[in-house]
């Protein structure tokens, strides 16, 4: 299912409730950028991740900058398989 909402009211980008596995696709607004150009998850994203995991979900993040670097569908499939 896409845009799954948990019983607690948390929205997840993609989820498989039977296995309590969720995927969050994190765009640019999920990150802070330091002077060294290193991207760090912002507080809101980190807090939501912590809550989702405490509820028993396995949470997989797909950062936009990793996804955008993939050159074709085969690379995207391989990437997702490695995350699962």
CSV table of C-alpha atoms in Angstrom, one decimal:
chain,number,residue,atom,x,y,z
A,1,UNK,CA,0.0,0.0,0.0
A,2,UNK,CA,1.1,3.6,-0.6
A,3,UNK,CA,0.7,6.3,2.0
A,4,UNK,CA,-0.2,4.0,4.8
A,5,UNK,CA,-1.4,5.5,8.0
A,6,UNK,CA,-0.7,3.5,11.2
A,7,UNK,CA,-3.3,3.1,14.0
A,8,UNK,CA,-1.4,5.8,15.8
A,9,UNK,CA,-1.9,8.2,12.9
A,10,UNK,CA,1.6,8.2,11.5
A,11,UNK,CA,1.8,8.4,7.7
A,12,UNK,CA,4.3,6.1,6.0
A,13,UNK,CA,5.2,6.5,2.3
A,14,UNK,CA,5.0,2.7,1.7
A,15,UNK,CA,4.2,-0.1,4.0
A,16,UNK,CA,3.5,-3.8,4.3
A,17,UNK,CA,1.5,-4.0,7.5
A,18,UNK,CA,1.7,-7.8,7.7
A,19,UNK,CA,5.5,-7.7,8.2
A,20,UNK,CA,5.5,-4.2,9.8
A,21,UNK,CA,8.0,-3.0,7.2
A,22,UNK,CA,7.9,0.5,5.9
A,23,UNK,CA,9.8,2.6,3.4
A,24,UNK,CA,10.2,6.3,3.7
A,25,UNK,CA,11.4,8.2,0.6
A,26,UNK,CA,13.3,11.2,2.0
A,27,UNK,CA,13.4,14.3,-0.1
A,28,UNK,CA,15.6,17.4,0.4
A,29,UNK,CA,13.4,18.8,3.2
A,30,UNK,CA,14.3,15.8,5.4
A,31,UNK,CA,17.9,16.9,5.7
A,32,UNK,CA,20.1,19.6,7.0
A,33,UNK,CA,23.2,20.4,5.1
A,34,UNK,CA,26.4,21.3,7.0
A,35,UNK,CA,29.2,23.5,5.8
A,36,UNK,CA,31.0,20.4,4.6
A,37,UNK,CA,28.0,19.5,2.4
A,38,UNK,CA,27.3,16.5,4.5
A,39,UNK,CA,23.6,15.8,4.7
A,40,UNK,CA,22.1,15.0,8.2
A,41,UNK,CA,18.5,14.0,8.9
A,42,UNK,CA,16.6,16.9,10.5
A,43,UNK,CA,15.1,16.6,13.9
A,44,UNK,CA,11.5,15.9,12.6
A,45,UNK,CA,12.7,13.0,10.5
A,46,UNK,CA,14.8,11.5,13.2
A,47,UNK,CA,11.9,11.8,15.7
A,48,UNK,CA,9.4,10.2,13.4
A,49,UNK,CA,11.9,7.4,12.7
A,50,UNK,CA,12.4,6.8,16.4
A,51,UNK,CA,8.6,6.6,17.1
A,52,UNK,CA,7.9,4.3,14.1
A,53,UNK,CA,10.7,1.9,15.3
A,54,UNK,CA,9.5,2.0,18.9
A,55,UNK,CA,6.1,0.9,17.6
A,56,UNK,CA,7.7,-2.2,16.2
A,57,UNK,CA,8.1,-1.3,12.5
A,58,UNK,CA,11.2,-2.0,10.4
A,59,UNK,CA,11.9,1.3,8.7
A,60,UNK,CA,13.9,1.7,5.5
A,61,UNK,CA,15.0,5.1,4.4
A,62,UNK,CA,15.6,5.9,0.7
A,63,UNK,CA,17.4,9.3,0.6
A,64,UNK,CA,16.7,11.3,-2.5
A,65,UNK,CA,20.4,11.9,-3.3
A,66,UNK,CA,21.1,8.1,-3.3
A,67,UNK,CA,18.0,7.4,-5.5
A,68,UNK,CA,18.8,10.2,-7.9
A,69,UNK,CA,22.3,8.8,-8.5
A,70,UNK,CA,20.9,5.5,-9.9
A,71,UNK,CA,21.1,5.5,-13.6
A,72,UNK,CA,18.4,3.0,-14.7
A,73,UNK,CA,15.6,0.7,-13.5
A,74,UNK,CA,18.0,-2.2,-13.0
A,75,UNK,CA,20.1,0.0,-10.7
A,76,UNK,CA,17.0,1.0,-8.8
A,77,UNK,CA,15.9,-2.6,-8.4
A,78,UNK,CA,19.3,-3.6,-7.1
A,79,UNK,CA,19.3,-0.7,-4.7
A,80,UNK,CA,15.9,-1.6,-3.2
A,81,UNK,CA,16.9,-5.2,-2.9
A,82,UNK,CA,20.0,-4.3,-1.0
A,83,UNK,CA,17.9,-2.2,1.4
A,84,UNK,CA,15.4,-5.0,2.0
